[in-house]
Coordinates of C-alpha atoms and ligand atoms in Angstrom, one line a residue:
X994 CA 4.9 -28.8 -5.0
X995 CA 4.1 -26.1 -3.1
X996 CA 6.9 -25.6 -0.4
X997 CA 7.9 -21.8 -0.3
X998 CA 11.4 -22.7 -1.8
X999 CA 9.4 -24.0 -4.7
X1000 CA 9.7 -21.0 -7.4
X1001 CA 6.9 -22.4 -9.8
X1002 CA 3.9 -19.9 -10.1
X1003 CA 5.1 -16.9 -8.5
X1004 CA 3.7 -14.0 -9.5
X1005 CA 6.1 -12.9 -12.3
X1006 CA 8.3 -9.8 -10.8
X1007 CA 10.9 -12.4 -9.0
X1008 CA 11.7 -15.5 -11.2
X1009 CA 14.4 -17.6 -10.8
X1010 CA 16.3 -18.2 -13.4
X1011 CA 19.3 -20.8 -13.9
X1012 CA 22.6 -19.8 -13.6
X1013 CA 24.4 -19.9 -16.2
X1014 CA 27.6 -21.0 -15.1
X1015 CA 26.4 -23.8 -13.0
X1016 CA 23.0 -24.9 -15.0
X1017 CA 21.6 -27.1 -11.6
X1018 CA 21.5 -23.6 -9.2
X1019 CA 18.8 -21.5 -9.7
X1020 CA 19.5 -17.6 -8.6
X1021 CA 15.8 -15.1 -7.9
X1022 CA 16.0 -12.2 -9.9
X1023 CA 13.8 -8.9 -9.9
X1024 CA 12.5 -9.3 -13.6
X1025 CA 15.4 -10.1 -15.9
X1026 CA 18.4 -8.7 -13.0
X1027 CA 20.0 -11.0 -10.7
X1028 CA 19.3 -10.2 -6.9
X1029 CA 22.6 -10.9 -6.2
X1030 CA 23.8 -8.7 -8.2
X1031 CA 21.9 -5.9 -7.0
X1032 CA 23.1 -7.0 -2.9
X1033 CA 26.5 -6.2 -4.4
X1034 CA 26.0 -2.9 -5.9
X1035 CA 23.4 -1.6 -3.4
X1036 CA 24.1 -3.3 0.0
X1037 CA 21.7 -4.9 1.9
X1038 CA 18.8 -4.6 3.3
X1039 CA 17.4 -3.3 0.2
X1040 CA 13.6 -2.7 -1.2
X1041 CA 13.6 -4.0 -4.8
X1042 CA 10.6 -3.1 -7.1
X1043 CA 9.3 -4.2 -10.4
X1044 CA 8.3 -1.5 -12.3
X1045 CA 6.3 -3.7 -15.2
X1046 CA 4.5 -5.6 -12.1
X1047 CA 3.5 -2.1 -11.0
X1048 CA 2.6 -0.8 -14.3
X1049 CA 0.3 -4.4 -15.6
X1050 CA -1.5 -4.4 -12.1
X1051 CA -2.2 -1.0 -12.7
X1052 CA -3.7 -1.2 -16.3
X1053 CA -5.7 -4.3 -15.2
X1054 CA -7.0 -2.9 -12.3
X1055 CA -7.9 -0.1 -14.2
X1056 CA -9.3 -2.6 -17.1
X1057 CA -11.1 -4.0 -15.2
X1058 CA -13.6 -1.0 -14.7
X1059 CA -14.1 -0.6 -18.4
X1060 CA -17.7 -0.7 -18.3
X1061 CA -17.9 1.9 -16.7
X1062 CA -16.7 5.8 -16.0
X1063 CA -14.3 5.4 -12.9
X1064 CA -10.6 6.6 -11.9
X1065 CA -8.2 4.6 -9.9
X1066 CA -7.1 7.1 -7.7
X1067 CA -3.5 4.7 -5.9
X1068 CA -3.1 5.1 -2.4
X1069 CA -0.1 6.8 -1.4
X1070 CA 0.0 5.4 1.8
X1071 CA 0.4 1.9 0.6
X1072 CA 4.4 3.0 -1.2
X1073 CA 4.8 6.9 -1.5
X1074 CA 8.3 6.6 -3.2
X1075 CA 8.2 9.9 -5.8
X1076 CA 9.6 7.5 -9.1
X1077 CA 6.4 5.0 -8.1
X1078 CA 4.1 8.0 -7.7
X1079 CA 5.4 9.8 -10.9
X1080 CA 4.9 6.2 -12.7
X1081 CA 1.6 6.2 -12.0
X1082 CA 0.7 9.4 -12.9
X1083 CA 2.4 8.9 -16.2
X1084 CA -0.8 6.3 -16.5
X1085 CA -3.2 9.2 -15.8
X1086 CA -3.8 7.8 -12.4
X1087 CA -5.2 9.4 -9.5
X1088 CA -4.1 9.3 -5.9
X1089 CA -6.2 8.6 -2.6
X1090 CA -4.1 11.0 0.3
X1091 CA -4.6 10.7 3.6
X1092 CA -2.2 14.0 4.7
X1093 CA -1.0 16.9 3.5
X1094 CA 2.4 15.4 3.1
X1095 CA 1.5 12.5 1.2
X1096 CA -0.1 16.0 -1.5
X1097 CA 3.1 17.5 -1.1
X1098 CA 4.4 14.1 -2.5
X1099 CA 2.4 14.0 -5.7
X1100 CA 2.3 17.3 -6.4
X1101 CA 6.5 17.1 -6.5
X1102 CA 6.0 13.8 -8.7
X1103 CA 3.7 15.7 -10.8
X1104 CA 2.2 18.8 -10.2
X1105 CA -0.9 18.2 -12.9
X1106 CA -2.0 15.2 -10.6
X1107 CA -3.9 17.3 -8.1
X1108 CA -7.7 17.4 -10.3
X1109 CA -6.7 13.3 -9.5
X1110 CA -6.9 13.7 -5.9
X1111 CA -9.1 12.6 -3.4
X1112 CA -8.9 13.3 0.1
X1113 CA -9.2 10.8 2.9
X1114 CA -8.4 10.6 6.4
X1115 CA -10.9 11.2 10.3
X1116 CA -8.1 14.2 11.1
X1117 CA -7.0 16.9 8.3
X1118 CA -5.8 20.1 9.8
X1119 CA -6.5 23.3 8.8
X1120 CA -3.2 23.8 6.7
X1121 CA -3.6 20.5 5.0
X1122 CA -7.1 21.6 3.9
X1123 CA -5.8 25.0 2.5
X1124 CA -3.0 23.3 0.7
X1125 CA -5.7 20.8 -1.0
X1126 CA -8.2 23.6 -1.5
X1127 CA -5.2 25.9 -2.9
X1128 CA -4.4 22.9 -5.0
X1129 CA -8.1 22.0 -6.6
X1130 CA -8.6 18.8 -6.2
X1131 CA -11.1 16.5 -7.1
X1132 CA -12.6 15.7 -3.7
X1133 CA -12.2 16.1 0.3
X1134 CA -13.8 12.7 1.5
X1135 CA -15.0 14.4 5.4
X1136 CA -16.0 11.9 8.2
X1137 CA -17.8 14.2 10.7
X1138 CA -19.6 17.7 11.7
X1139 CA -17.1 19.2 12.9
X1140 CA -15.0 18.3 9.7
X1141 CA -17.4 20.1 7.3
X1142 CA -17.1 23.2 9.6
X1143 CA -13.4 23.9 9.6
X1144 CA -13.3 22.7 5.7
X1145 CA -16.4 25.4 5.0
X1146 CA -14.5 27.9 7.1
X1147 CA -11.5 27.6 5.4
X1148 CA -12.3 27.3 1.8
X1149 CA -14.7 30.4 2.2
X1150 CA -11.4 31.7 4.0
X1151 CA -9.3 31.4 0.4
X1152 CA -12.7 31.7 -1.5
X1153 CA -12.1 28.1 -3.0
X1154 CA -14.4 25.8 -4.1
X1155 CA -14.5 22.0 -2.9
X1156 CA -16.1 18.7 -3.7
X1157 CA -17.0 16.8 -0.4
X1158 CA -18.0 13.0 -0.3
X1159 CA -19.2 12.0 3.4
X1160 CA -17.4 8.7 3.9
X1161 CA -20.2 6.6 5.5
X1162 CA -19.7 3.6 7.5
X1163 CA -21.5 1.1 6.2
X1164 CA -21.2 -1.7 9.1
X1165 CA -20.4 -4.5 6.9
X1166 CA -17.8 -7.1 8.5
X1167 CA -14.6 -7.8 6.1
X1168 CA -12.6 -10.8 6.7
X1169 CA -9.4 -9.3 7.3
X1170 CA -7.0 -8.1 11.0
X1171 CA -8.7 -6.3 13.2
X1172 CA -5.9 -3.4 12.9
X1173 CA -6.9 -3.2 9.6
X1174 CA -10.9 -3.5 9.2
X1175 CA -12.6 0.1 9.0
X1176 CA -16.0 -0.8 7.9
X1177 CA -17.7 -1.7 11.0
X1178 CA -19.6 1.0 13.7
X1179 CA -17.6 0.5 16.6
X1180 CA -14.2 1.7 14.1
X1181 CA -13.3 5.6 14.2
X1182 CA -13.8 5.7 10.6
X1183 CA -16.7 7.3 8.4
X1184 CA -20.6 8.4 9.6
X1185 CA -23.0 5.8 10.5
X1186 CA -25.3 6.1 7.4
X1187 CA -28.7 7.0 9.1
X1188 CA -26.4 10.3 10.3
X1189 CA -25.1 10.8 7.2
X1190 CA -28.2 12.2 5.2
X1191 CA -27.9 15.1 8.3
X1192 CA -24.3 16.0 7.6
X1193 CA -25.4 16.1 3.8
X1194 CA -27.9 19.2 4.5
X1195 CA -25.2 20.8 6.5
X1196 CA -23.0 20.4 3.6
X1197 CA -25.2 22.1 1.3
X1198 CA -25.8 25.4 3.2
X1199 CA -22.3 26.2 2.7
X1200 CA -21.6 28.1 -0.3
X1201 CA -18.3 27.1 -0.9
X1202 CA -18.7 23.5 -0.6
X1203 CA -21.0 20.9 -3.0
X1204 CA -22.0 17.8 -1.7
X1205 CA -21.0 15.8 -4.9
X1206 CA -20.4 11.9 -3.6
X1207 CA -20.8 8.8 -1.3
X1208 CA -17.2 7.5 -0.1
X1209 CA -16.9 4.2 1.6
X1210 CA -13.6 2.0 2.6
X1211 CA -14.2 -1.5 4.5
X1212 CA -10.6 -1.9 4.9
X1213 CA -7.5 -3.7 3.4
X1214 CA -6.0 -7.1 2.9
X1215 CA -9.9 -8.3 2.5
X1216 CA -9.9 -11.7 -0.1
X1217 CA -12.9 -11.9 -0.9
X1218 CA -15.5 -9.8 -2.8
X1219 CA -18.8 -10.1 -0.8
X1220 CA -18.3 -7.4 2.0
X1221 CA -17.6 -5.0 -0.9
X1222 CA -20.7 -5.9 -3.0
X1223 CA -22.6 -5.3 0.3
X1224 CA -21.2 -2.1 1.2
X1225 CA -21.9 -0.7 -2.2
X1226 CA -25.6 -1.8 -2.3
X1227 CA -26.2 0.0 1.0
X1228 CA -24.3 3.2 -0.7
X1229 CA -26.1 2.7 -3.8
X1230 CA -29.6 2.6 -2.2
X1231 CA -28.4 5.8 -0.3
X1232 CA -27.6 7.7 -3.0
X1233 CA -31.2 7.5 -3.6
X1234 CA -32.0 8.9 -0.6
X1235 CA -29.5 11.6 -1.3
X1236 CA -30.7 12.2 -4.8
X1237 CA -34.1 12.5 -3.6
X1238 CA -33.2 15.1 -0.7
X1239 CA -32.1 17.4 -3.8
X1240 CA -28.1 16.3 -3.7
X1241 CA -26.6 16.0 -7.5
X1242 CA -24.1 13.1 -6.5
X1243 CA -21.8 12.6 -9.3
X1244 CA -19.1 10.3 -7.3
X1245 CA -19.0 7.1 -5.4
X1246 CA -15.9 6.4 -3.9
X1247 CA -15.0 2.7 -3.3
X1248 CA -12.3 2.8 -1.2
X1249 CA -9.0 0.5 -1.3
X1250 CA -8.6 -2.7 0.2
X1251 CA -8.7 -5.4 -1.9
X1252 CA -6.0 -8.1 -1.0
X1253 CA -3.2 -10.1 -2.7
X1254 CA -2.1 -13.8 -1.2
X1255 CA 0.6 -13.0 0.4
X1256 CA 0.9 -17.4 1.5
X1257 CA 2.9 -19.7 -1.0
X1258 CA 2.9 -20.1 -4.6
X1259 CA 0.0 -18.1 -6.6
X1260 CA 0.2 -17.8 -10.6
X1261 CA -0.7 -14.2 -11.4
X1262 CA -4.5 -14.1 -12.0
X1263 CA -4.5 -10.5 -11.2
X1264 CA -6.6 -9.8 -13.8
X1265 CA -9.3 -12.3 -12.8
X1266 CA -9.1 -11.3 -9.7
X1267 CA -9.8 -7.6 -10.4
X1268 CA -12.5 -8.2 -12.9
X1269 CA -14.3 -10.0 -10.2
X1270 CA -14.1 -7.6 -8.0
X1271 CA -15.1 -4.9 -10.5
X1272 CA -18.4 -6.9 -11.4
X1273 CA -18.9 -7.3 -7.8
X1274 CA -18.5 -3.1 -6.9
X1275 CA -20.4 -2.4 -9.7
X1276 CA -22.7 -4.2 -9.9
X1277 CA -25.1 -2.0 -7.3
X1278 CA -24.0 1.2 -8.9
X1279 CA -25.4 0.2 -12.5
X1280 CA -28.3 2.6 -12.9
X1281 CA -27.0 5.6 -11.1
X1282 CA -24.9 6.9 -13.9
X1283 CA -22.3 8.2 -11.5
X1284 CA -18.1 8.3 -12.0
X1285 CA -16.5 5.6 -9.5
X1286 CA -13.9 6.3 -7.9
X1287 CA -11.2 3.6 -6.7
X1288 CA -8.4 4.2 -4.1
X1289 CA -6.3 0.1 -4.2
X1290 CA -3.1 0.4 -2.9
X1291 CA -1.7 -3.0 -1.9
X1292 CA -3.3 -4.7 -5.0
X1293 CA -1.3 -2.5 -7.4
X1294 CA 2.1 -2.5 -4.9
X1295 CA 2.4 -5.0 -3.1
X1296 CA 3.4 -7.9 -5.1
X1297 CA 6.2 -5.9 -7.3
X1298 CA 8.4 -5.5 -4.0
X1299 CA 10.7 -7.5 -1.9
X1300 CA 13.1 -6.7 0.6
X1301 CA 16.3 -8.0 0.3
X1302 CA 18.2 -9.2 3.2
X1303 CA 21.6 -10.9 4.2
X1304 CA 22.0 -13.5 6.6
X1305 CA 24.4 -12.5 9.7
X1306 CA 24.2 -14.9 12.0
X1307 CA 23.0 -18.2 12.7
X1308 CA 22.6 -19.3 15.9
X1309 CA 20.7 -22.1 17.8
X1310 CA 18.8 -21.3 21.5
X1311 CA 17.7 -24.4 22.8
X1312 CA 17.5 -26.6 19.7
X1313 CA 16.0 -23.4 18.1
X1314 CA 17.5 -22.2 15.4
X1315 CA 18.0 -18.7 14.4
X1316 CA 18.8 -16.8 11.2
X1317 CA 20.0 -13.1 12.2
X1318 CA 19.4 -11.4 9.5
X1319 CA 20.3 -7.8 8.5
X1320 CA 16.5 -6.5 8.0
X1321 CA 14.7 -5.8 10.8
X1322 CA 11.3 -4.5 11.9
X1323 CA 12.1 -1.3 12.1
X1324 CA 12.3 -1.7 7.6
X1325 CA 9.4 -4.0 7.7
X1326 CA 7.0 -4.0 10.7
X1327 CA 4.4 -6.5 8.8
X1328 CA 4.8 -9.6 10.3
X1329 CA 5.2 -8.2 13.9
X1330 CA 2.7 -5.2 13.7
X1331 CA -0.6 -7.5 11.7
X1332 CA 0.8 -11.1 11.9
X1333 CA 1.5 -10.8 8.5
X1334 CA 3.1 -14.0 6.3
X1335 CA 5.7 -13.3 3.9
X1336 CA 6.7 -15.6 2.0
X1337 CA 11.0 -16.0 2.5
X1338 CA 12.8 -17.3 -0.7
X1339 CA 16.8 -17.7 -1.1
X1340 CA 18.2 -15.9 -3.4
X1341 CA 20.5 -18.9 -4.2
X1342 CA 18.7 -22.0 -4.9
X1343 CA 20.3 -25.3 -5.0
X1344 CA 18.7 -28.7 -6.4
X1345 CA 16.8 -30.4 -3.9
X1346 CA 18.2 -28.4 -1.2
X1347 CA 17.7 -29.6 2.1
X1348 CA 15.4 -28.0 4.1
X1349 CA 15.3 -26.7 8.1
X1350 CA 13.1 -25.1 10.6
X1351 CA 14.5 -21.6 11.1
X1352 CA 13.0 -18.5 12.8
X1353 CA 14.0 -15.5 10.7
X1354 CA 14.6 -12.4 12.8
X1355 CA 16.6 -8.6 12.5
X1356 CA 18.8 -7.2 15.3
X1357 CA 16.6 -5.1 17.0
X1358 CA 16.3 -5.3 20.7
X1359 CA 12.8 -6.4 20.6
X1360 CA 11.0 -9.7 20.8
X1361 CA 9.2 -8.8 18.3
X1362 CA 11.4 -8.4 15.6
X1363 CA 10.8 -11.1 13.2
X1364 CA 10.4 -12.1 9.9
X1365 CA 9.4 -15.5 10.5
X1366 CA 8.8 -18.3 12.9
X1367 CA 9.2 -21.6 12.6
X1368 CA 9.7 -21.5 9.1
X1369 CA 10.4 -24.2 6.7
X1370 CA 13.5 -23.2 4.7
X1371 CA 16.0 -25.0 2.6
X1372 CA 19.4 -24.8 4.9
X1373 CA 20.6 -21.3 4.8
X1374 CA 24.3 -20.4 6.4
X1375 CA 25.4 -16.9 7.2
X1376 CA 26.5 -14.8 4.6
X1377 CA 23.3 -16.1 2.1
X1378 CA 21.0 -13.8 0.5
X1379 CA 17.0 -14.2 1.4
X1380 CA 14.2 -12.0 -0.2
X1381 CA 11.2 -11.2 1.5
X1382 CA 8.3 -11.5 -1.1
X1383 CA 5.4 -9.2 -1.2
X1384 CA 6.7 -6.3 0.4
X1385 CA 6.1 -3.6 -1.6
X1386 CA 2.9 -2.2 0.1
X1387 CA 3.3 -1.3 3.6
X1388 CA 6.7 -1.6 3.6
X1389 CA 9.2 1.0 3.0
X1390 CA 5.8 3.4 4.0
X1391 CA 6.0 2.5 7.2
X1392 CA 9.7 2.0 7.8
X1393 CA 11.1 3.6 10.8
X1394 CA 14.6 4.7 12.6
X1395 CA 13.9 2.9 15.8
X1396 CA 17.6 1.7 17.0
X1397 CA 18.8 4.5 14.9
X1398 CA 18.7 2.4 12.1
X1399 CA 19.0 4.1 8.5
X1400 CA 16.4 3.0 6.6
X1401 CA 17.3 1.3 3.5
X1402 CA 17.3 2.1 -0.4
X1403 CA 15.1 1.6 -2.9
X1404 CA 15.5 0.6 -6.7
X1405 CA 13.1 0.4 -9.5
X1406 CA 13.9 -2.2 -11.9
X1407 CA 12.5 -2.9 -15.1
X1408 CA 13.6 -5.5 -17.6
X1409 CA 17.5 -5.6 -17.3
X1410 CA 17.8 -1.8 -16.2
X1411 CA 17.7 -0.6 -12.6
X1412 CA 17.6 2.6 -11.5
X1413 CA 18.1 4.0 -7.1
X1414 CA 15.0 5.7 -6.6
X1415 CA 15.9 6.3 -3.1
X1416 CA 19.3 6.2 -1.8
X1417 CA 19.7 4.3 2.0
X1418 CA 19.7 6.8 4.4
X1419 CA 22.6 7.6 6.4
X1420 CA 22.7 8.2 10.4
X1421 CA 24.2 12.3 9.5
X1422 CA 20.5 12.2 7.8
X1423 CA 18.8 11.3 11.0
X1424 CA 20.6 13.7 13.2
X1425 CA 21.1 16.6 11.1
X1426 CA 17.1 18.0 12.5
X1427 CA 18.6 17.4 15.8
X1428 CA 20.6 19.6 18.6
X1429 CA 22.8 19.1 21.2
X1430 CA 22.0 21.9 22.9
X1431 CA 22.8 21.9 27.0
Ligands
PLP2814 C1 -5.4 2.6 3.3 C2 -6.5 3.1 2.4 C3 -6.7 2.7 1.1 C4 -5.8 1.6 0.5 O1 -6.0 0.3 1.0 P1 -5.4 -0.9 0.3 O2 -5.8 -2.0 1.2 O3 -3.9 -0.7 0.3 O4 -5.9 -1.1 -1.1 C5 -7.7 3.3 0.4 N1 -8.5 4.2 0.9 C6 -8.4 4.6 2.2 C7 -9.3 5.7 2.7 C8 -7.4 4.1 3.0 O5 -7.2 4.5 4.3

């Protein structure tokens, strides 16, 4: 059976387990916590994560690369909460960045992560460079001439050393939403390679900077390992080229993106999955005795997250029917944003429950606001408790205020222990930087 009520072979962060007082219902818990339980204490909506999902993708992503020197440097962007970064960094991780806010993040969650930090991004200002050069990290990955410039300018400025990785475009095609694929020439992102060896002499005659690495990211949700394979081989024979041209390249960055199965029942072969996509990266990069660098955020995130939501209303439009629920996109803009599935589970699960076509959608005044459409769910009335699965990359990072909507809390579970590692946001929050001045 593999109907998305069906609990069998999820990934292990949200089992359901029976209830104890009545053996035939089954209730979803985060790890060893009822959901329900946490509705109550928390309200809903409500991003719930779990922290031993976070911390065994981690270690077997990072396992994964045994054979050879690497750091996994998680991307911020993917779930930037301060308890999820400071995790991590407990693991001696490293963190890909792509703004000077997402430094001023880790260096709060710990401020011995910044020699972990790489720098990504086509549009860092001059104050986000000083506060990475000021900081000393690892790497500023630069995507164009004019980059270099203002990065030279400024690090002779504070007299400041930096590592710079030119992230090349490699023009490989990746499976994946067009929103989201970076690796192709007509995308803003990286140099074309045959420019890049250019950009690499400019780099050098700047005192203050050292061209020390090749940085490359295809883009994200991509399921399968070959577009990565061939963008490494075409970095890897261009580190020749660089080598040869006099650059000592120490680092190749592989960027993020590799992507979870966000449809139906999966069992957890994470670490499968990883280690193919290790052999895959490395494979090219065998003989060139370099460090790798990693950026996955999604891979590591995504799957220890759900949003928890309560069903308002239900309502039926022309045979339709609706479930209004207290989520909207404005906390999760997924499914509207990339046509994302997320797989919808109720937090109460009956025996052979009954099963309807729903769409699943939040109050905002836009079309676009759903969770779901035409979705197969078992019978769900107002009042019930559904979790969003998968939602903890690209979720709560992305949330927004639109309809002056507080954006929910977060909690961190791990075995039978929760802890609020971000309290829901309150409308005095969102007006308190504003004036009514007339
Ligand atoms: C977004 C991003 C990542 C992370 O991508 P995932 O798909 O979440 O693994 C890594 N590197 C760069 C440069 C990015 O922009």
């Amino acid at each position: 059976m593999t109907k998305s009520s069906q609990p069998e072979g999820r990934p292990p962060a949200f089992p359901y387990l029976a209830d104890p007082r009545r053996k035939a219902m089954r209730k979803l818990h985060c790890e060893r916590l009822p959901l329900n339980k946490l509705a109550e204490q928390y309200g809903t909506p409500l991003y719930v994560y779990s922290g031993s999902t976070v911390r065994s993708r981690y270690q077997a992503f990072d396992a994964a690369f045994d054979s050879i020197p690497h750091l996994v440097c998680y991307s911020v962007k993917a779930n930037s909460n301060l308890s999820i970064l400071r995790m991590l960094s407990k693991m001696r991780s490293g963190f890909d960045i792509v703004s000077g806010g997402e430094l001023e993040r880790v260096l709060v969650a710990d401020k011995k992560a910044a020699e972990r930090v790489v720098f990504s991004g086509v549009g860092k200002t001059a104050p986000e460079m000083d506060l990475a050069l000021r900081s000393g990290i690892l790497m500023f990955n630069v995507e164009s001439t004019s980059e270099v410039e203002l990065l030279a300018n400024r690090a002779s400025r504070l007299k400041k050393h930096a590592r710079v990785a030119v992230r090349v475009n490699p023009d490989v095609f990746a499976e994946t939403h067009p929103y989201i694929s970076t690796g192709l020439r007509k995308h803003k992102f990286g140099v074309p390679i045959e420019e890049a060896r250019g950009l690499y002499r400019t780099i050098a005659r700047h005192r203050y900077l050292k061209a020390s690495g090749v940085s490359v990211h295809i883009g994200s949700q991509i399921t399968s390992v070959g577009p990565f394979g061939d963008a490494m081989q075409r970095v890897a024979d261009f580190v020749g080229v660089l080598r040869s041209d006099g650059h000592q390249i120490d680092y190749i960055d592989a960027g993020g993106g590799l992507g979870i199965q966000y449809h139906e029942a999966a069992l957890d072969t994470f670490p499968e999955k990883a280690k193919t996509y290790a052999v895959s990266i490395s494979k090219p990069l065998a003989e060139l005795g370099v460090t790798l660098l990693l950026e996955p955020g999604r891979s590591i995130i995504g799957p220890a997250g759900a949003l928890l939501t309560r069903v308002l209303y239900h309502k039926q439009n022309d045979g339709k029917q609706f479930l209004i629920v207290d989520a909207a996109m404005n906390d999760l803009i997924r499914p509207t944003l990339y046509s994302a599935h997320h797989e919808i589970v109720p937090v109460d699960l009956a025996p052979d429950a009954k099963t309807a076509t729903y769409d699943v959608v939040g109050p905002i005044c836009e079309t676009g606001d759903f969770f779901a459409r035409d979705r197969e769910l078992p019978v769900t009335g107002e009042g019930q408790l559904l979790a969003i699965l998968d939602a903890g990359a690209y979720g709560m990072s992305i949330a927004s205020n639109y309809n002056t909507r507080s954006r929910p809390p977060e909690v961190l579970v791990d075995g039978k222990k929760v802890r609020l590692i971000r309290r829901r946001e309150t409308v005095r929050d969102q007006v308190r930087i504003e004036r009514k001045s007339l």
